[in-house]
Amino acid sequence: AVGSVAKSQIAANQIVVCLAMEAREVGSDDKANELMKEFKDQFRFITATFHPPNLPGETPGKPSNTNWAAKQMFETEMGKLGLNINNVVVTVADADSEFHPQYFEALTYQFLNAGCGESDTADRYVSIWQPPIIH
C-alpha cells in the first residue's frame, strides 16, 4: 500500500502516512522502521503508532488499532505539522491495498468540491468516499 500511495503526485507535499502497527506483532518495530526509512522522502510526513495489547474495554483487531492510530495522530502529530483538521481526509488501508496513482488527487478534488452550494454545512464533512474495488 505504501508504495502505491507514494506514486501520487501530491504525496511529498500533502500526504501524511501513519503506519498503524500492533505492538504485540513480533518484528513490528523493525517493519515500521524499514518502511519509514524507505519512504521518508516521499511523503510530507511518515510515522508509526504501536497499538498496545490488552487495553481495558477493547476488542483486539483492526478497528481498535485504527482508532488508536487516529487518536495518536490527532492528539500529537497534526498540531506539530500545522494541519487544520477540518482539511484532513483520512484513508484507511491494509498493507496489501493498492491505489491508482491519481486516486488521492481525485479524492482531494471530491473533498474540495463537496458541499459547494447553499447548505450551511458542507457535505465534505459528512461524506464517505469508497474507491472502486477490483479483485
XYZ file of C-alpha atoms in Angstrom:
135
model
C 0.000 0.000 0.000
C 2.697 2.498 0.949
C 4.444 2.146 -2.397
C 1.279 2.822 -4.365
C 0.457 5.876 -2.216
C 3.976 7.214 -2.839
C 3.243 7.237 -6.591
C 0.743 10.046 -6.103
C 1.914 13.416 -7.435
C 0.723 15.066 -4.211
C 2.441 12.603 -1.848
C 5.510 14.687 -0.997
C 3.571 17.845 -0.168
C 0.177 16.730 1.062
C 0.108 13.107 2.220
C 0.849 12.088 5.797
C 1.236 8.350 6.381
C 0.667 6.646 9.703
C 1.720 3.003 9.862
C -0.753 1.613 12.410
C 1.155 -1.311 13.877
C 0.181 -3.824 16.544
C 2.725 -3.768 19.387
C 2.109 -7.474 20.009
C 3.234 -8.364 16.462
C 6.761 -9.735 16.540
C 9.041 -7.532 14.439
C 6.579 -4.637 14.107
C 9.257 -2.127 15.198
C 11.677 -3.336 12.548
C 8.999 -3.427 9.852
C 7.857 0.126 10.654
C 11.413 1.475 10.790
C 12.249 -0.149 7.461
C 9.188 1.368 5.767
C 9.782 4.800 7.296
C 13.401 4.761 6.156
C 12.450 3.642 2.647
C 9.687 6.221 2.177
C 10.788 9.147 4.403
C 11.462 11.492 1.475
C 8.344 10.592 -0.479
C 5.660 11.930 1.895
C 5.015 15.126 3.784
C 5.442 13.004 6.906
C 5.527 9.303 7.756
C 5.315 7.846 11.248
C 4.201 4.719 13.052
C 1.962 4.036 16.021
C 2.033 0.856 18.072
C -1.308 -0.250 19.462
C -0.724 -1.753 22.905
C -2.303 -5.131 23.661
C -4.955 -5.789 26.300
C -6.304 -2.269 26.724
C -9.368 -2.261 29.006
C -12.666 -2.282 27.125
C -11.107 -3.035 23.741
C -11.574 -5.998 21.484
C -8.324 -6.802 19.666
C -8.395 -6.234 15.910
C -8.284 -3.722 13.109
C -10.979 -1.347 14.444
C -9.252 -0.859 17.800
C -5.862 -0.460 16.101
C -7.278 2.095 13.642
C -8.925 4.002 16.493
C -5.662 4.031 18.476
C -3.660 5.284 15.486
C -6.183 8.030 14.684
C -6.197 9.272 18.270
C -2.400 9.301 18.387
C -2.186 11.233 15.126
C -4.812 13.817 16.007
C -3.581 14.309 19.583
C 0.133 14.582 18.836
C 1.181 14.852 15.203
C -1.405 17.025 13.434
C -0.659 20.092 15.545
C 3.093 19.656 15.109
C 2.600 19.524 11.351
C 0.461 22.665 11.386
C -2.500 20.882 9.817
C -6.058 22.136 10.167
C -8.104 19.029 10.987
C -11.011 20.484 9.001
C -8.877 19.938 5.906
C -7.765 16.386 6.691
C -9.168 13.397 4.817
C -8.445 10.029 6.429
C -7.916 6.941 4.287
C -7.553 3.539 5.953
C -5.867 0.739 4.027
C -4.407 -2.696 4.596
C -0.785 -3.493 3.809
C -1.808 -5.245 0.589
C -4.020 -2.396 -0.688
C -3.113 -0.744 -3.983
C -4.178 2.731 -5.073
C -4.356 4.204 -8.556
C -1.575 6.817 -8.948
C -4.205 9.585 -9.263
C -6.599 8.315 -6.580
C -5.559 10.889 -3.984
C -5.766 13.745 -6.476
C -9.317 12.636 -7.326
C -10.194 12.293 -3.641
C -8.853 15.786 -2.943
C -10.925 17.189 -5.808
C -14.074 15.476 -4.491
C -13.410 16.747 -0.959
C -12.820 20.326 -2.064
C -15.898 20.388 -4.288
C -18.338 18.625 -1.963
C -20.917 20.825 -0.331
C -20.422 23.801 -2.604
C -23.821 25.360 -2.687
C -26.442 26.765 -0.383
C -26.130 24.299 2.501
C -24.847 25.637 5.817
C -22.777 22.507 6.469
C -20.528 21.413 3.664
C -21.184 17.827 2.619
C -17.441 17.219 2.661
C -17.558 16.821 6.437
C -20.210 14.109 6.386
C -19.184 12.172 3.270
C -17.557 8.792 2.897
C -15.822 8.103 -0.399
C -15.354 4.485 -1.449
C -12.775 3.737 -4.128
C -13.590 1.036 -6.647
C -12.568 -2.432 -5.535
C -11.185 -4.748 -8.186
C -10.427 -8.376 -7.428
